[in-house]
Short mmCIF file of C-alpha atoms in Angstrom, two decimals:
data_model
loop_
_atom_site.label_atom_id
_atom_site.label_comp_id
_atom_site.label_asym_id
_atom_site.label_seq_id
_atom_site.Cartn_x
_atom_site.Cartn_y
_atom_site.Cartn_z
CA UNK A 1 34.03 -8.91 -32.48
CA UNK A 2 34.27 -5.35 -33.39
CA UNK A 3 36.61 -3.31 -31.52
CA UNK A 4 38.46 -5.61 -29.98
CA UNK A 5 42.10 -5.38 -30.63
CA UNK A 6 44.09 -7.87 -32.20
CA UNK A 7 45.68 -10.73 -30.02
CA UNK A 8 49.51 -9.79 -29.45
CA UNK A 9 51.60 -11.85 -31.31
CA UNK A 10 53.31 -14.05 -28.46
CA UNK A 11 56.47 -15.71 -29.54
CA UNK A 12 56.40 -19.74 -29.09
CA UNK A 13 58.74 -22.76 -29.06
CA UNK A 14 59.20 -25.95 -28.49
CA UNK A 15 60.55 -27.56 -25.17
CA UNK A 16 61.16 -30.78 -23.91
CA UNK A 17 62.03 -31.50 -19.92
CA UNK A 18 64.49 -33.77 -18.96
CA UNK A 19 65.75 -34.93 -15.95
CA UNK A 20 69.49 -34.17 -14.55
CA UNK A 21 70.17 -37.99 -16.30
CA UNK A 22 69.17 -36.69 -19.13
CA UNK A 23 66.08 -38.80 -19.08
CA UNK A 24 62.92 -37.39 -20.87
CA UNK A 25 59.83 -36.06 -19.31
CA UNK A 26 57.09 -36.39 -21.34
CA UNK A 27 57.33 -35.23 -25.30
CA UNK A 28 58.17 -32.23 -26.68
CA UNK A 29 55.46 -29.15 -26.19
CA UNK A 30 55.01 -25.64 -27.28
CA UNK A 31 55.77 -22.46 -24.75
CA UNK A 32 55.58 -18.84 -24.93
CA UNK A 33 59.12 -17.42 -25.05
CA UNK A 34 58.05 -15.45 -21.80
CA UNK A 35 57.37 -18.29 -19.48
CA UNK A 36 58.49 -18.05 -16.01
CA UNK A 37 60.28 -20.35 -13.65
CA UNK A 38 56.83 -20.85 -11.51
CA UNK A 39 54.59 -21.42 -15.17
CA UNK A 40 57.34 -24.04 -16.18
CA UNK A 41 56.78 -25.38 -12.16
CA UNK A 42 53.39 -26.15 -12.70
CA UNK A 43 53.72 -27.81 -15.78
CA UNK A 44 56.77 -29.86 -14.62
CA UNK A 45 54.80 -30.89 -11.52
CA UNK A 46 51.95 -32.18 -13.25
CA UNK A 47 53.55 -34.55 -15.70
CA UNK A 48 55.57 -36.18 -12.80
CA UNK A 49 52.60 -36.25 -11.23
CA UNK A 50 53.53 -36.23 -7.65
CA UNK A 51 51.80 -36.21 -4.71
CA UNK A 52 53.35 -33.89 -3.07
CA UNK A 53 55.41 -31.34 -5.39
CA UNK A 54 58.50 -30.59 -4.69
CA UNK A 55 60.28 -27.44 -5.58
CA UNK A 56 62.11 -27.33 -8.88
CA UNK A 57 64.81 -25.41 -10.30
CA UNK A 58 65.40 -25.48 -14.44
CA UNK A 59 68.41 -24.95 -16.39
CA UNK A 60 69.09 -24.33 -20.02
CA UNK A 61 72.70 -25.21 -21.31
CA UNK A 62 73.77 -24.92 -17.42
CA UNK A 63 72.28 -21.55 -17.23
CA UNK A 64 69.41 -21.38 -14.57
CA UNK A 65 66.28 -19.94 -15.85
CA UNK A 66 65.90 -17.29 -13.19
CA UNK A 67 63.42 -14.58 -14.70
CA UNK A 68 62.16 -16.15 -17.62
CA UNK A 69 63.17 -18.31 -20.99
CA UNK A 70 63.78 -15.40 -22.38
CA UNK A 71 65.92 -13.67 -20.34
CA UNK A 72 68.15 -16.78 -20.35
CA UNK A 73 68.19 -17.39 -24.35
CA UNK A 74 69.00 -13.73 -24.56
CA UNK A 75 72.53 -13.87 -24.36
CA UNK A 76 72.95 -17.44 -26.08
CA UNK A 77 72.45 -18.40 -30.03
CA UNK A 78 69.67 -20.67 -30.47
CA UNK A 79 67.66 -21.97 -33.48
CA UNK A 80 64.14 -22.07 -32.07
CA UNK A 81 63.22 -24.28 -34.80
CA UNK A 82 64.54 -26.85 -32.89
CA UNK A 83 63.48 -28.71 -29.17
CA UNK A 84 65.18 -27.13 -26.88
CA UNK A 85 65.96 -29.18 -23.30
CA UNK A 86 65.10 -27.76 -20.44
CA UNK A 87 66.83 -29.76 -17.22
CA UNK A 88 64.77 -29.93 -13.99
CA UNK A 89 66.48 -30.37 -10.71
CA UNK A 90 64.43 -30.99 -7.87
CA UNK A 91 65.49 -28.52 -4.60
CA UNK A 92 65.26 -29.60 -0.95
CA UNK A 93 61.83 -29.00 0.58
CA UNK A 94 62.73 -27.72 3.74
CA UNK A 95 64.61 -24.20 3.81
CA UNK A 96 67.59 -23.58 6.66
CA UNK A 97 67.55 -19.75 7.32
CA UNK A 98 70.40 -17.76 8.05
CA UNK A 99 72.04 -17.63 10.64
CA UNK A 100 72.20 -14.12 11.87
CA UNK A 101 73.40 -13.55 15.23
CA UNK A 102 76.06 -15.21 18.19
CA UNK A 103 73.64 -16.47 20.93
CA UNK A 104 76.28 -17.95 22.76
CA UNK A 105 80.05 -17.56 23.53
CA UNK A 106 81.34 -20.30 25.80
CA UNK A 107 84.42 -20.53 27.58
CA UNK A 108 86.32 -23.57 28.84
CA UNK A 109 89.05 -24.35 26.52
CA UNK A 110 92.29 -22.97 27.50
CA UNK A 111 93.85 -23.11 24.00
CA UNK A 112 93.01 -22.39 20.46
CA UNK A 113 89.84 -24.42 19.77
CA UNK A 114 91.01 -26.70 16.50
CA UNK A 115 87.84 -28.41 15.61
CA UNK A 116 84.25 -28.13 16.31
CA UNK A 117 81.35 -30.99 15.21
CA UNK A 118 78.02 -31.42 15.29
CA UNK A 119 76.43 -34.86 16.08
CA UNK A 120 74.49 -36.41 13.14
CA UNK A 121 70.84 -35.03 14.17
CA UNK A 122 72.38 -31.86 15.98
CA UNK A 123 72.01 -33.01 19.28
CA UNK A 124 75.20 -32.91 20.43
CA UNK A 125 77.85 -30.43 19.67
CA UNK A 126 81.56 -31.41 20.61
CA UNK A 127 85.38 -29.31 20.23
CA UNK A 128 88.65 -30.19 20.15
CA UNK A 129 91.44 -27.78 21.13
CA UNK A 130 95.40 -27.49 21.54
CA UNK A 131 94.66 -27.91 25.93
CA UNK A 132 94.19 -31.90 25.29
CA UNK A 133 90.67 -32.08 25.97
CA UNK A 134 87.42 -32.61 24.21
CA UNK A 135 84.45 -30.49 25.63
CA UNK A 136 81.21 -31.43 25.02
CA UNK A 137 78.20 -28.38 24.85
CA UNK A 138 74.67 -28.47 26.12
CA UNK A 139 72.83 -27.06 23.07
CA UNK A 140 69.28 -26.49 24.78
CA UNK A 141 70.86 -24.35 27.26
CA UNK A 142 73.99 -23.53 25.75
CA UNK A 143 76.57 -24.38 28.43
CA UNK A 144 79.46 -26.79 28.47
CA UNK A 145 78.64 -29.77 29.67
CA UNK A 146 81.55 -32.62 29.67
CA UNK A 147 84.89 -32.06 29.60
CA UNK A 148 86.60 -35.15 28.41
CA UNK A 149 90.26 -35.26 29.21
CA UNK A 150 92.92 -38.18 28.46
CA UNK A 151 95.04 -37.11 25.62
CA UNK A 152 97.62 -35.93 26.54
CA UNK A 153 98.78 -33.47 23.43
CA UNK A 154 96.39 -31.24 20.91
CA UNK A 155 93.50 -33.19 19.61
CA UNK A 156 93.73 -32.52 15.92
CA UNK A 157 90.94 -34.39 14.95
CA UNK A 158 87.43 -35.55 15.71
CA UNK A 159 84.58 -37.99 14.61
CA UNK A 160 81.19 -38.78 14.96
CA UNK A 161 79.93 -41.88 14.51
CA UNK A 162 76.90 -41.96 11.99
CA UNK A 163 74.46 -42.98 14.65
CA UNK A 164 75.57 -40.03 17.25
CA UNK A 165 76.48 -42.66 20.15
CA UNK A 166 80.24 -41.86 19.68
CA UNK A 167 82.82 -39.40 19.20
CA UNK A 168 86.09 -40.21 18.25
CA UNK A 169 89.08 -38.15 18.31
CA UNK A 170 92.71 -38.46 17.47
CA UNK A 171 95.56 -36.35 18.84
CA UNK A 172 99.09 -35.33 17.67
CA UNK A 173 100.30 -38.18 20.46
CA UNK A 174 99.29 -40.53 17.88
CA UNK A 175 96.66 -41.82 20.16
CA UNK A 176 92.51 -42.07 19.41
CA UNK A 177 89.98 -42.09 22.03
CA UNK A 178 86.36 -43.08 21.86
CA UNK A 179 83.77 -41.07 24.25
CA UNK A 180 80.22 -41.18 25.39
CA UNK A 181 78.18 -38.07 24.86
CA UNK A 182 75.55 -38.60 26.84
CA UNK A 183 78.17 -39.06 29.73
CA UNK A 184 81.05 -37.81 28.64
CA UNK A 185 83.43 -40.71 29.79
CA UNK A 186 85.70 -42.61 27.28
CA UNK A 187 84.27 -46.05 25.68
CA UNK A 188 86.82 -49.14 25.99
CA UNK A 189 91.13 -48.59 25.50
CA UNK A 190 93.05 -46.35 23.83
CA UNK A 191 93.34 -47.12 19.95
CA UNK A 192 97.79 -47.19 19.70
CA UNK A 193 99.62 -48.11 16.97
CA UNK A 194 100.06 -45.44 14.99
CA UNK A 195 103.91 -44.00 15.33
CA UNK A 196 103.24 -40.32 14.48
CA UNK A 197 99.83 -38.22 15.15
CA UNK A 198 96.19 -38.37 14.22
CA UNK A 199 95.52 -36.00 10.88
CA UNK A 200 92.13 -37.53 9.90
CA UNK A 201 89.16 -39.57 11.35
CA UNK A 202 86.29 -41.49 9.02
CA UNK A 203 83.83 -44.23 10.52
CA UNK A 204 82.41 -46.85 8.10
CA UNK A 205 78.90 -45.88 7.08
CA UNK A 206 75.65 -46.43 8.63
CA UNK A 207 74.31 -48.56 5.74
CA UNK A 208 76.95 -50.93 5.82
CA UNK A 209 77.35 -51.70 9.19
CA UNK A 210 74.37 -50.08 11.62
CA UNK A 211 76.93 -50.72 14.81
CA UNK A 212 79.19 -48.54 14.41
CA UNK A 213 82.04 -50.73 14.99
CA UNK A 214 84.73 -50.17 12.52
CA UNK A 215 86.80 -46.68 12.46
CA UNK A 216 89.33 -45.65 10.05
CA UNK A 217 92.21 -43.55 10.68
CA UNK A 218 95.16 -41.55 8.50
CA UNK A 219 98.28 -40.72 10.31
CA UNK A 220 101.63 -38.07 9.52
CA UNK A 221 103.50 -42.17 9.67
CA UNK A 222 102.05 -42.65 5.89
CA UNK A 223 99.48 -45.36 6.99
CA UNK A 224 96.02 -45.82 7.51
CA UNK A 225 94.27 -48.01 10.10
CA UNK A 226 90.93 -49.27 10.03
CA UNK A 227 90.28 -50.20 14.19
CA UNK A 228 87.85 -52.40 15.38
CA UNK A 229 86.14 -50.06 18.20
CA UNK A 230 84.78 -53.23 19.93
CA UNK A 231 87.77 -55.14 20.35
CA UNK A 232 89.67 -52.36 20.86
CA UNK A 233 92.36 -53.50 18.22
CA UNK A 234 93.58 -52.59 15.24
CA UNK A 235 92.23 -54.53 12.17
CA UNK A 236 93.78 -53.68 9.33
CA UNK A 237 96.99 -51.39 8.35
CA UNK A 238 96.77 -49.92 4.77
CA UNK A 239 100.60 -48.69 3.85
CA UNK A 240 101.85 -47.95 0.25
CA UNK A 241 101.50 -43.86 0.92
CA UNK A 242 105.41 -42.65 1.12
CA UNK A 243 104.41 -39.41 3.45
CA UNK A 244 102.30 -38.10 5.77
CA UNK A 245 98.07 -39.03 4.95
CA UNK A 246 95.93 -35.65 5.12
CA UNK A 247 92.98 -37.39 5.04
CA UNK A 248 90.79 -40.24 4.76
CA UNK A 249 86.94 -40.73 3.59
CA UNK A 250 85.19 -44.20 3.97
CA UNK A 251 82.76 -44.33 0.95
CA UNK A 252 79.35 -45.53 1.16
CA UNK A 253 80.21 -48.31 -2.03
CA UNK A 254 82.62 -49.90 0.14
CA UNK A 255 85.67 -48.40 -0.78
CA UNK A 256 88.16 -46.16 1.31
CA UNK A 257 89.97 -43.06 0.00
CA UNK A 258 93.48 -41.45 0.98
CA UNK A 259 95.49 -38.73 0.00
CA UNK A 260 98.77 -37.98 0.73
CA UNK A 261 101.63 -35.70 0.91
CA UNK A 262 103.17 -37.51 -1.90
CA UNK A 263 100.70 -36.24 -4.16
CA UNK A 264 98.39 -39.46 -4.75
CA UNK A 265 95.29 -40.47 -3.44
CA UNK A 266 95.25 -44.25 -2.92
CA UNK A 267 91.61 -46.12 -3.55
CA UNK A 268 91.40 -49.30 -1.16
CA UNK A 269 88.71 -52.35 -0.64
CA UNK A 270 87.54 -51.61 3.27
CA UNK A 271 86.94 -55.59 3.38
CA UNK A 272 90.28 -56.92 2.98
CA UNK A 273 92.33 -53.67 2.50
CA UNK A 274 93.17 -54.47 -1.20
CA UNK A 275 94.68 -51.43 -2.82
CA UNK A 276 92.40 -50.64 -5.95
CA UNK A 277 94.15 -47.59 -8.01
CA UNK A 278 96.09 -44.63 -7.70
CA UNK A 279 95.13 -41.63 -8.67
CA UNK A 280 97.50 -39.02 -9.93
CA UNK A 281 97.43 -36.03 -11.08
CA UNK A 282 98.71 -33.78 -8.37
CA UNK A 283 101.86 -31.55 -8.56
CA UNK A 284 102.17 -31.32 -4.79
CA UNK A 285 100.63 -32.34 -1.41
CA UNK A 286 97.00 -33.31 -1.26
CA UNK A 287 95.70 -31.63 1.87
CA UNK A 288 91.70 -32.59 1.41
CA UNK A 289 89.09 -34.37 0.33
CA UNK A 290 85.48 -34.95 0.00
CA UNK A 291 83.22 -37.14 -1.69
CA UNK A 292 79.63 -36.51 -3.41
CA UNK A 293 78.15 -38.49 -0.64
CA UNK A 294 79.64 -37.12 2.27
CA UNK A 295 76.87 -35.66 4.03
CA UNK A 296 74.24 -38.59 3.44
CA UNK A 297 77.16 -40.64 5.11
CA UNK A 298 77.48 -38.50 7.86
CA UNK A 299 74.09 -37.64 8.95
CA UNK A 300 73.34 -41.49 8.32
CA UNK A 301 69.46 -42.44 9.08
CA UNK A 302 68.31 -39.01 10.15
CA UNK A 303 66.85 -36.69 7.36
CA UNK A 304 67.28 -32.96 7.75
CA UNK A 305 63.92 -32.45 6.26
CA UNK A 306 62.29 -34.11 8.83
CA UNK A 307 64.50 -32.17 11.84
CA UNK A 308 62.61 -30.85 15.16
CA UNK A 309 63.16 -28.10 17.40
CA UNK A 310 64.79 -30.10 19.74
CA UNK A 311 66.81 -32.64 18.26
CA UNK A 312 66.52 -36.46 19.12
CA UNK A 313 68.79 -39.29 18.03
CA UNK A 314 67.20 -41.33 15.41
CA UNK A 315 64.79 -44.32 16.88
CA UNK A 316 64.35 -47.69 15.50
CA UNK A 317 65.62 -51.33 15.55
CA UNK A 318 69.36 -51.76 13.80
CA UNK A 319 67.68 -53.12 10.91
CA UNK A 320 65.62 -50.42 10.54
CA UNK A 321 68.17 -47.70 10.72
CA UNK A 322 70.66 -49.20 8.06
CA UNK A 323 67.55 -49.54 5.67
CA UNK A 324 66.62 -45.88 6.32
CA UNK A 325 70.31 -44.95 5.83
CA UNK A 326 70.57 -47.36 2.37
CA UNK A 327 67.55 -45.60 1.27
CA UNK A 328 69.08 -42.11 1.76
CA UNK A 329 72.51 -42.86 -0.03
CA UNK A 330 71.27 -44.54 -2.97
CA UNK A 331 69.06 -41.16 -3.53
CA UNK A 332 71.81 -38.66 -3.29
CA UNK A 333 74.57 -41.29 -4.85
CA UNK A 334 71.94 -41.73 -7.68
CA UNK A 335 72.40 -43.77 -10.59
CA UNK A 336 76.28 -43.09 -11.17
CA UNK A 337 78.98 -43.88 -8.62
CA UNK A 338 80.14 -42.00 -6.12
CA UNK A 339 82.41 -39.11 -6.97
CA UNK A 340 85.90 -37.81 -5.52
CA UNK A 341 87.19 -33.96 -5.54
CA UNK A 342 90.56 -33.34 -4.29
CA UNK A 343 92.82 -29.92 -3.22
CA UNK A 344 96.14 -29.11 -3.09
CA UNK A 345 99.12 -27.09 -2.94
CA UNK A 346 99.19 -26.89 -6.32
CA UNK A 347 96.50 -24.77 -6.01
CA UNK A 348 94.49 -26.50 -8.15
CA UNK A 349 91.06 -29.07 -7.30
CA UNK A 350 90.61 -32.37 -9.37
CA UNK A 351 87.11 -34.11 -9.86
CA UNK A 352 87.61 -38.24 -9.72
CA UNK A 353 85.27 -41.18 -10.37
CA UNK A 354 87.83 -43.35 -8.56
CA UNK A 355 85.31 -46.51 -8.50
CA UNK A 356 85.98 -46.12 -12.31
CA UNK A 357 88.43 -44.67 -13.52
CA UNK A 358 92.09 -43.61 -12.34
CA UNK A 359 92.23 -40.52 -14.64
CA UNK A 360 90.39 -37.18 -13.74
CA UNK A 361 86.96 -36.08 -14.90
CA UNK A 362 88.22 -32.56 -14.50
CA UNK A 363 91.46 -30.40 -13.09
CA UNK A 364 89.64 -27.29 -11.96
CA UNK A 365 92.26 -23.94 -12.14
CA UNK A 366 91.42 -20.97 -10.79
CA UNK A 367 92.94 -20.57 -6.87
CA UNK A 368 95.78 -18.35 -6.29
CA UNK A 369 97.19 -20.31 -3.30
CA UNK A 370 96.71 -23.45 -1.40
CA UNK A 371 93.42 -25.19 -0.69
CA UNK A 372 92.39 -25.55 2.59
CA UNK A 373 89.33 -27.26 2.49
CA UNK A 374 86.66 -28.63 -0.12
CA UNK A 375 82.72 -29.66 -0.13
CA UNK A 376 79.95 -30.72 -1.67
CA UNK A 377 77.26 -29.35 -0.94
CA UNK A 378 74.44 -32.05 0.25
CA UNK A 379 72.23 -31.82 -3.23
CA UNK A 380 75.60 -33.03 -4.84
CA UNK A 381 75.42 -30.27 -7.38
CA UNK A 382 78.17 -27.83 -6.25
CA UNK A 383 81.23 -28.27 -4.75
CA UNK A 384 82.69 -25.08 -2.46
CA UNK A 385 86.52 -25.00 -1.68
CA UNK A 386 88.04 -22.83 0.62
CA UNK A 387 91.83 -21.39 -0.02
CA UNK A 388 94.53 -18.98 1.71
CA UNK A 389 93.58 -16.76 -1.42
CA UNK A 390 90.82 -15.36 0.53
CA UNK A 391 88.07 -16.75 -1.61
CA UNK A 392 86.20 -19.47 -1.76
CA UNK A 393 85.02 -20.83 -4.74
CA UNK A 394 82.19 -22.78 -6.30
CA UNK A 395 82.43 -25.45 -9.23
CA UNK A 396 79.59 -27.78 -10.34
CA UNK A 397 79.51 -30.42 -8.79
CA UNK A 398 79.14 -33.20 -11.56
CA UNK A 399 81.24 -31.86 -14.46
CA UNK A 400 83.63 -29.62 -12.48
CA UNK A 401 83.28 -26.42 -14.34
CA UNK A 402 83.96 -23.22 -12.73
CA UNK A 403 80.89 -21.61 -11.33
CA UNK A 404 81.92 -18.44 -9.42
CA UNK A 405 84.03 -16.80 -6.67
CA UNK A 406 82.81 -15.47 -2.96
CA UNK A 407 85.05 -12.90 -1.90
CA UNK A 408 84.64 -10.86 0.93
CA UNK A 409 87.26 -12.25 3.39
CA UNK A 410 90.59 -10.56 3.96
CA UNK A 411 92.65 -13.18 4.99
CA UNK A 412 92.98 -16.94 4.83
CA UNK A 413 89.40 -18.91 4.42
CA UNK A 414 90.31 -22.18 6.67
CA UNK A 415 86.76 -23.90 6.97
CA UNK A 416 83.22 -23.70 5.40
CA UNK A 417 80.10 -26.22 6.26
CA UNK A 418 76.82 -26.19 4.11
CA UNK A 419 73.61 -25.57 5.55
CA UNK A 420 71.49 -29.28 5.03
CA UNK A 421 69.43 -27.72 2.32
CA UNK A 422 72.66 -26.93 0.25
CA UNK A 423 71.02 -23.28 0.26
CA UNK A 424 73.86 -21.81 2.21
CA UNK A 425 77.08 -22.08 3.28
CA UNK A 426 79.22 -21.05 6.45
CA UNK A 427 83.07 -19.81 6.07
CA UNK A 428 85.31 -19.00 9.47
CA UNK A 429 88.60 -17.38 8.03
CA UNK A 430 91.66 -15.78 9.43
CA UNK A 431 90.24 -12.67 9.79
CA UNK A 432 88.56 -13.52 12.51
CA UNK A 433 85.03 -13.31 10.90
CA UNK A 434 82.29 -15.89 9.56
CA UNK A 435 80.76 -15.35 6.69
CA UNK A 436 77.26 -16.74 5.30
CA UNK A 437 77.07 -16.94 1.82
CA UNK A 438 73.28 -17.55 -0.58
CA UNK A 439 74.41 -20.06 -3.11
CA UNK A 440 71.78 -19.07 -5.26
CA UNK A 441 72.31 -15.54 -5.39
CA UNK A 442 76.40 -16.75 -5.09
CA UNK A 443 76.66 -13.72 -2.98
CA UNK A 444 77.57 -12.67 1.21
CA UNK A 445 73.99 -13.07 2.82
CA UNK A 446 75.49 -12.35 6.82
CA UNK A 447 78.46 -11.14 7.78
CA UNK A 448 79.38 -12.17 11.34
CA UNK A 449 81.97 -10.88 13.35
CA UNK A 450 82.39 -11.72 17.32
CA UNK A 451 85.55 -13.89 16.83
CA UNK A 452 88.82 -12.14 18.61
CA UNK A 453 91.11 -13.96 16.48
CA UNK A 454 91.40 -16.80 13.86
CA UNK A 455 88.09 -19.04 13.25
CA UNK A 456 90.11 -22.25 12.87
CA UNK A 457 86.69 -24.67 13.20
CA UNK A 458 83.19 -23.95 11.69
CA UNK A 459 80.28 -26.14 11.48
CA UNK A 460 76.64 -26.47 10.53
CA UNK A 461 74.17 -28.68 12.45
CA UNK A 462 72.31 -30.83 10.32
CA UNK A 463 69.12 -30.15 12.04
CA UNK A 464 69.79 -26.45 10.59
CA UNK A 465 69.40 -24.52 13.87
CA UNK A 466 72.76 -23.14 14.62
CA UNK A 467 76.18 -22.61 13.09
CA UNK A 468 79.09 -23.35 16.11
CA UNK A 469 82.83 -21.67 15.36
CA UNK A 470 85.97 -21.72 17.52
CA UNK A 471 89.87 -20.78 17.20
CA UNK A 472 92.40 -18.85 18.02
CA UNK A 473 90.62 -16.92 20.60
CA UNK A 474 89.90 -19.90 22.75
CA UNK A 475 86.01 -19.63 22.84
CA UNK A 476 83.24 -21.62 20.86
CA UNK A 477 80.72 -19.62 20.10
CA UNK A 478 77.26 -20.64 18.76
CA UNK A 479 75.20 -18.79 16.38
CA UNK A 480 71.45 -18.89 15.27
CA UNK A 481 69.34 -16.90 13.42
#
């Protein structure tokens, strides 16, 4: 054709998907240098061929193509010759927005508020504070609604069972009580036996037993006891820890984690209490853990992604629920076992495979004091810890490696939670603020103040509705967006 002007040479290469397994999609095809996240969407979608696509998100050597291939190869040496991968992760296809503002601020305890937990679906919230009781809140209206008393010193810790029909909480009297939330009276005896107090709780997951009935606890006396709720007995007594146990995780592959004071984390059978490995690495205390599966385990047969305005506990036959529940863990466990992170006083994080291997994947530097708390985020992918350096910091979640700092607190971060869609993530710090942070962006979406003093407690619902914070100032407050 006369007069028209020459096509523009468009730069091409060659690109082959793969999964996060590293499994190919497809073979190998030619792009322009210039496509964009969306363009490489669209093709991704239609060679998995879903029915309904989900969002994806695409990496290239761990960088995420944001803008365009370009943009991303710009600051990296690559032979475009060759295939390059491109890794597609699949995102959550629900979104939890922000939450911007405190709806509620609800007095009733009469002492710092310690810790503060959601039920499973979000139907229930419930606290634990330094006065000896456990409140818990009306969320549709926002009021208290049960004030559980019996303990008879500072409940330190507390529990929900995965199907939302209990709460358990531990005290520093070394006693644990069981409760009714829909009443707010205590379920069968007092769990004794443990000679010093309560500093973690863990119930067995859904998808191994849908009942409920088993309940593991770690104690300052260097034990931990797995109780039979029924009963009303203790079961079994794990000892071999030489201090205090900060905390203990009941994995969904049938093993039980502990760390300790004395700077190990012990790996036990939860049948017969069988001590598998110990895992050092530490140079002091261990003060937290969390595993890759946490949240599946916690939020059990309910799926955020499904969540309504007003949240329901989960419906269906025992049966039914542990299947739902299996179903759920084996997708976010995925193909490789579960895996372990770990915080100190050394001010250092290790990455485990404890089911394994007794040496670390990764020791993960970087904090400039203690850490306080860590999490993965729901997805898996990154895990946030929280340290009295003021920051909290992100690491991905499968190799370790250091992602990026938050900073924007000016004292002590104590707690964070992650919003279900592992798009956010909550931080209540010393400074008496929360903080909401975009993991995406890695930078402070909401900044909300309200607190008078310390936030000691923060959590996220699972249902994504509302953020709930307590502390020093004696009042839970609630926030939504």
């Amino acid at each position: 054709m006369a007069g028209a002007a020459p096509p523009e040479d468009v730069e091409r290469l060659l690109i082959q998907f793969r999964d996060e397994a590293g499994e190919p999609l497809g073979s190998p095809f030619d792009v322009p240098l210039r496509i964009t996240p969306g363009e490489l969407q669209l093709v991704c979608n239609a060679l998995l061929q879903e029915d309904e696509p989900v969002p994806l998100a695409f990496f290239f050597r761990d960088a995420e193509i944001v803008v365009s291939l370009e943009k991303t190869l710009a600051g990296q040496a690559v032979e475009t010759e060759k295939v390059l991968d491109i890794v597609y992760q699949p995102q959550a296809v629900f979104r939890v927005r922000a939450v911007t503002r405190c709806t509620s601020s609800l007095e009733g305890h009469t002492e710092a508020v310690i810790s503060v937990a959601f039920s499973p679906t979000g139907k229930y919230l419930a606290s634990g504070s330094g006065d000896t009781t456990v409140r818990f809140w009306d969320l549709s209206t926002e009021t208290p609604q049960f004030t559980a008393k019996g303990h008879r010193h500072w409940v330190l810790s507390i529990a929900w069972s995965p199907d939302g029909k209990k709460l358990a909480s531990g005290c520093k009297n070394s006693q644990i009580f069981l409760w009714d939330p829909a009443t707010g009276n205590q379920i069968g005896r007092v769990l004794a036996g443990h000679s010093r107090w309560i500093t973690c709780l863990c119930w067995e997951p859904l998808h191994i037993n849908p009942e409920c009935r088993y309940l593991a606890s770690a104690s300052k006396d260097g034990s931990v006891r797995i109780w039979d709720t029924w009963m009303g007995r203790c079961d079994k007594i794990l000892t071999g820890h030489t201090q205090s146990v900060t905390c203990v995780k009941w994995g969904g592959d049938g093993l039980l984690y502990s760390s300790s004071q004395d700077r190990t984390i012990k790996v036990w059978r939860s049948q017969d209490g069988v001590l598998c490995r110990t895992l050092q690495g530490h140079a002091h205390w261990v003060n937290t853990m969390a595993l890759s599966t946490d949240y599946v385990l916690r939020t059990g047969a309910f799926e955020p992604a499904e969540a309504t305005i007003n949240p329901q506990d989960v419906s269906g036959s025992l049966a039914e629920l542990k299947e739902k529940a299996r179903q759920r863990y084996e997708k976010v466990r995925g193909s490789g076992p579960e895996r372990l992170v770990s915080g100190s006083d050394d001010f250092t994080l290790f990455l485990w495979k404890p089911a394994e291997d007794k040496k670390p994947l990764e020791r993960m530097t970087g904090h400039q004091a203690l850490i306080n708390q860590v999490l993965f985020s729901p997805d898996t992918r990154i895990i946030a810890s929280a340290s009295f350096d003021k920051s909290i910091k992100l690491w991905d979640g499968r190799t370790g490696k250091y992602l990026t700092a938050l900073r924007g607190h000016v004292s002590a971060v104590y707690q964070i939670a992650w919003s279900a869609d592992s798009r956010l993530l909550v931080s209540g710090s010393s400074d008496s603020t929360l903080k909401v942070w975009d993991a995406e962006t890695k930078k402070l979406a909401i900044d909300l103040p309200g607190h008078a003093d310390e936030v000691f407690a923060t959590d996220w619902s699972p249902d994504g509705q509302r953020v709930a914070s307590g502390g020093k100032d004696k009042c839970l407050r609630i926030w939504r967006r």
